[in-house]
Amino acid sequence: MHPLISTDDLMSALRAEPHPTLLDVRWSLQGPPGRQAYERGHLPGAVFVDLDTELAAEPGPGGRHPLPEPQAFQSVLRRAGVDADRPVVVYDADNGSAAARAWWLLRWAGHRNVAVLDGGYAAWVAEGKPTDTENPEPGDGGFRVRPGSMPVIDADEAARTARVGVLLDARAPERYRGEVEPMDPRAGHVPGARNAPFSAHTAGSGRWRSPAELAEHFAGLGVRAGQPIGTYCGSGVTACSVLLALEHAGITDSRNPAALYAGSWSNWSADPDRPAITGEQPG
């Protein structure tokens, strides 16, 4: 499955059998909780999955959103009715930055048929497509988590990727430059990392830019197919948007994916022995 699905294609898929399992992962770093939005309305049959507690382990030395433990994640997916032989579509409010985390985790866990709804809930509602407020009971799914299908790197490997390939920082430019740091111990970026803000992947409507536009965007950052590519952000959430954008652009694919530095800046900045670069240049 392509990493993105349009609202019209999803509508058609929901009329077919087996229709996709829908996961609502609306989330905002500053709140309010996504479940509040879900309870006001969601796609019919969608199950809410909480990013902070179900798409991540407890915060700690590994960062603010460490990868979930495989067994815990398996329980979350089975509760949501996820099966290996049934496609999964995930969505968030609009720009896909949170949904990309769920997309990546499902791929990491071994699911081969996952997509993000282009434009998210906002696009679905804007087109007058159906919503409801029911809390579905999908029944237990049978998906078995087999972690490792997508590459993960640690701090040392991220530093090496910045030297021998390209390491992309998905945070807003002002955080990359070290002008502000609202969440983590220190400001700045990993030496050699290049700023690739997740906000550049979508238009103002929240819909994703075309593959050609994104390919040009990444080329401007010095990204080339076949080289080592790693991504990070504040805590490993919006970095997954970069991974999806790279695949949408045709730069990477399931056989040659880019890697996620899961601990991201929240892990790097907590170690006082690791340098932090400030300013616009990678360093």
XYZ file of C-alpha atoms in Angstrom:
283
model
C 0.000 0.000 0.000
C 1.144 3.535 -0.774
C 1.848 5.424 2.484
C -1.024 7.863 1.785
C -4.668 7.262 0.931
C -7.121 9.887 -0.295
C -10.491 10.511 1.297
C -12.291 9.205 -1.807
C -10.184 6.045 -1.968
C -10.783 5.402 1.717
C -14.524 5.864 1.240
C -14.438 3.232 -1.494
C -12.300 0.893 0.609
C -14.751 1.108 3.496
C -17.476 -0.254 1.206
C -15.360 -3.299 0.294
C -14.435 -6.410 2.258
C -12.266 -6.730 4.113
C -12.540 -3.020 4.801
C -9.627 -1.266 6.527
C -9.211 -1.053 10.260
C -9.345 2.638 11.183
C -7.184 4.131 13.923
C -7.762 7.687 15.177
C -4.507 9.016 16.634
C -5.279 12.716 16.982
C -2.711 14.312 19.270
C -1.109 17.652 20.054
C 2.094 18.282 21.964
C 0.447 21.114 23.884
C -2.951 19.359 24.294
C -5.858 19.028 24.776
C -5.992 15.207 24.787
C -6.923 13.702 21.446
C -9.645 11.560 22.968
C -11.746 14.677 23.536
C -11.763 15.378 19.797
C -12.464 11.704 19.087
C -15.520 11.688 21.335
C -16.932 14.752 19.582
C -16.772 12.900 16.281
C -14.651 10.441 14.290
C -14.703 8.294 11.179
C -17.284 5.500 11.468
C -15.757 2.462 13.105
C -12.491 4.184 14.025
C -10.827 3.170 17.289
C -8.945 5.803 19.285
C -5.303 5.072 20.089
C -3.486 7.393 22.480
C -0.074 8.469 21.257
C 1.403 9.289 24.656
C 0.446 6.033 26.402
C -0.111 3.473 23.611
C 2.226 4.519 20.806
C 5.081 5.124 23.239
C 6.563 3.691 26.410
C 6.996 5.690 29.601
C 9.364 8.677 29.293
C 12.850 8.014 30.595
C 16.509 7.885 29.554
C 15.419 6.824 26.065
C 13.511 10.050 25.544
C 10.037 11.531 25.936
C 8.362 9.055 23.561
C 10.406 5.839 23.562
C 9.207 3.032 21.336
C 6.529 0.916 23.023
C 7.399 -2.521 24.302
C 6.416 -5.059 21.627
C 3.983 -7.000 23.816
C 2.285 -3.850 25.058
C 1.984 -2.553 21.504
C 0.589 -5.883 20.353
C -2.111 -5.655 23.008
C -3.027 -2.143 21.816
C -3.309 -3.280 18.204
C -5.304 -6.385 19.011
C -7.700 -4.352 21.144
C -8.208 -2.124 18.115
C -9.000 -5.115 15.917
C -5.797 -5.078 13.857
C -5.046 -8.192 11.795
C -2.113 -8.899 9.505
C -4.302 -9.667 6.483
C -6.461 -6.552 6.769
C -5.316 -3.065 5.738
C -4.980 -0.339 8.358
C -5.617 3.362 7.805
C -4.535 5.866 10.459
C -5.473 9.522 10.679
C -4.950 12.573 12.859
C -6.440 16.067 12.824
C -4.975 17.215 9.523
C -1.280 17.202 8.574
C -0.381 13.574 9.274
C 2.460 14.339 11.678
C 0.960 12.238 14.474
C -0.570 9.631 12.165
C 2.869 9.068 10.664
C 4.060 7.817 14.063
C 1.356 5.119 14.056
C 2.084 4.330 10.380
C 5.780 3.894 11.126
C 5.196 1.818 14.266
C 2.900 -0.566 12.427
C 5.506 -0.940 9.709
C 8.232 -1.433 12.338
C 6.029 -4.117 13.904
C 5.769 -5.980 10.600
C 2.419 -4.876 9.162
C 2.726 -4.500 5.391
C -0.511 -2.730 4.541
C -0.739 0.630 6.325
C -1.586 4.127 5.070
C -2.169 7.627 6.449
C -5.334 9.482 5.458
C -4.255 12.468 3.356
C -5.584 15.616 5.023
C -6.770 13.741 8.096
C -10.052 14.286 9.870
C -10.275 17.897 8.696
C -10.292 16.872 5.021
C -12.833 14.116 5.669
C -15.247 16.499 7.393
C -14.705 19.301 4.867
C -15.945 16.972 2.129
C -19.092 16.097 4.047
C -18.131 12.477 4.538
C -19.834 10.558 7.372
C -18.774 10.694 11.003
C -20.218 9.331 14.229
C -19.703 9.394 17.980
C -20.091 5.686 18.727
C -17.338 3.823 20.549
C -16.908 0.706 18.407
C -16.068 -2.728 19.775
C -14.098 -4.277 16.938
C -13.293 -7.528 18.718
C -9.834 -8.895 19.307
C -7.483 -8.713 16.359
C -4.824 -11.329 15.748
C -1.873 -9.219 14.698
C 1.470 -10.437 16.011
C 4.096 -7.754 16.541
C 7.478 -8.638 15.064
C 9.647 -5.584 15.753
C 12.544 -4.600 13.545
C 10.971 -4.277 10.116
C 11.962 -0.591 10.031
C 15.450 0.535 11.105
C 16.059 2.330 14.401
C 19.296 4.088 15.333
C 20.695 5.322 18.639
C 22.620 8.515 19.407
C 25.999 7.168 18.254
C 24.506 5.918 15.010
C 22.730 9.242 14.484
C 26.048 11.060 14.850
C 27.632 8.693 12.327
C 24.741 9.128 9.879
C 25.262 12.901 9.975
C 28.896 12.316 8.935
C 28.536 9.647 6.241
C 25.019 10.365 4.959
C 22.323 12.833 5.918
C 20.564 13.306 9.247
C 17.313 15.280 9.050
C 15.901 17.259 11.985
C 12.099 17.550 11.702
C 11.638 20.279 14.314
C 10.606 23.853 13.644
C 13.495 26.068 12.435
C 13.649 28.091 15.637
C 14.159 24.935 17.696
C 16.739 23.620 15.245
C 18.641 26.914 15.487
C 18.488 26.762 19.287
C 16.592 30.013 19.704
C 13.911 28.343 21.811
C 13.616 24.990 23.549
C 10.272 24.495 25.299
C 10.593 20.790 26.117
C 14.112 19.426 26.375
C 17.181 20.035 28.598
C 19.265 21.977 26.055
C 18.712 23.935 22.849
C 20.334 23.292 19.490
C 20.740 20.356 17.129
C 22.881 17.288 16.508
C 26.175 18.235 14.805
C 25.812 17.841 11.057
C 22.016 17.532 11.080
C 20.035 19.443 8.465
C 16.716 21.087 9.223
C 13.740 19.439 7.480
C 10.668 20.800 9.318
C 7.722 18.431 9.206
C 5.485 21.397 8.360
C 7.083 21.551 4.892
C 5.514 18.232 3.880
C 1.956 19.513 3.634
C 0.138 22.480 2.166
C -1.953 24.862 4.256
C -4.918 22.521 3.898
C -3.033 19.735 5.623
C -2.871 17.640 2.457
C 0.508 16.246 1.501
C 2.543 17.834 -1.256
C 3.080 15.873 -4.446
C 5.947 13.378 -4.786
C 7.675 15.727 -7.231
C 7.438 18.675 -4.840
C 8.800 16.636 -1.964
C 11.575 15.144 -4.087
C 12.669 18.676 -4.993
C 12.441 19.717 -1.336
C 14.682 16.886 -0.186
C 17.109 17.373 -3.059
C 17.577 20.918 -1.804
C 18.625 19.428 1.538
C 21.223 17.229 -0.142
C 19.231 14.010 0.173
C 19.965 11.366 -2.443
C 18.477 7.912 -2.892
C 20.805 5.166 -1.762
C 22.724 7.134 0.865
C 22.325 6.543 4.619
C 19.423 8.682 5.838
C 18.316 9.181 9.426
C 15.612 11.342 10.961
C 14.895 12.781 14.389
C 12.767 15.466 16.036
C 12.049 16.366 19.647
C 10.949 12.946 20.841
C 10.562 10.677 17.811
C 7.004 11.571 16.755
C 7.156 14.137 13.947
C 10.383 12.579 12.635
C 8.106 9.825 11.332
C 6.521 12.450 9.087
C 9.907 12.820 7.382
C 10.092 9.050 6.916
C 6.667 9.024 5.292
C 7.518 12.019 3.099
C 10.710 10.340 1.891
C 8.740 7.275 0.872
C 5.951 9.322 -0.712
C 8.614 11.145 -2.741
C 10.082 7.860 -3.965
C 13.462 8.448 -2.329
C 13.106 5.464 0.014
C 10.907 2.386 0.001
C 10.197 -0.704 2.089
C 13.387 -2.373 0.837
C 15.589 0.623 1.530
C 13.968 2.706 4.300
C 15.466 5.612 6.168
C 16.158 5.149 9.887
C 14.495 6.723 12.915
C 16.548 8.041 15.818
C 13.787 7.130 18.228
C 15.167 8.969 21.253
C 15.660 12.104 19.171
C 16.638 15.429 20.741
C 15.052 14.517 24.077
C 17.603 11.704 24.358
C 20.589 13.524 22.834
C 20.190 16.736 24.843
C 19.918 14.857 28.145
C 23.543 13.714 27.817
C 25.812 16.665 28.747
C 28.750 15.014 26.966
C 27.059 15.278 23.576
C 27.594 18.577 21.750
C 24.732 20.844 20.752
C 25.078 23.082 17.701
C 23.158 26.353 17.455
C 22.476 28.526 14.419
C 21.333 27.839 10.885
C 24.337 25.772 9.749
C 24.536 22.011 10.365
C 27.873 22.420 12.119
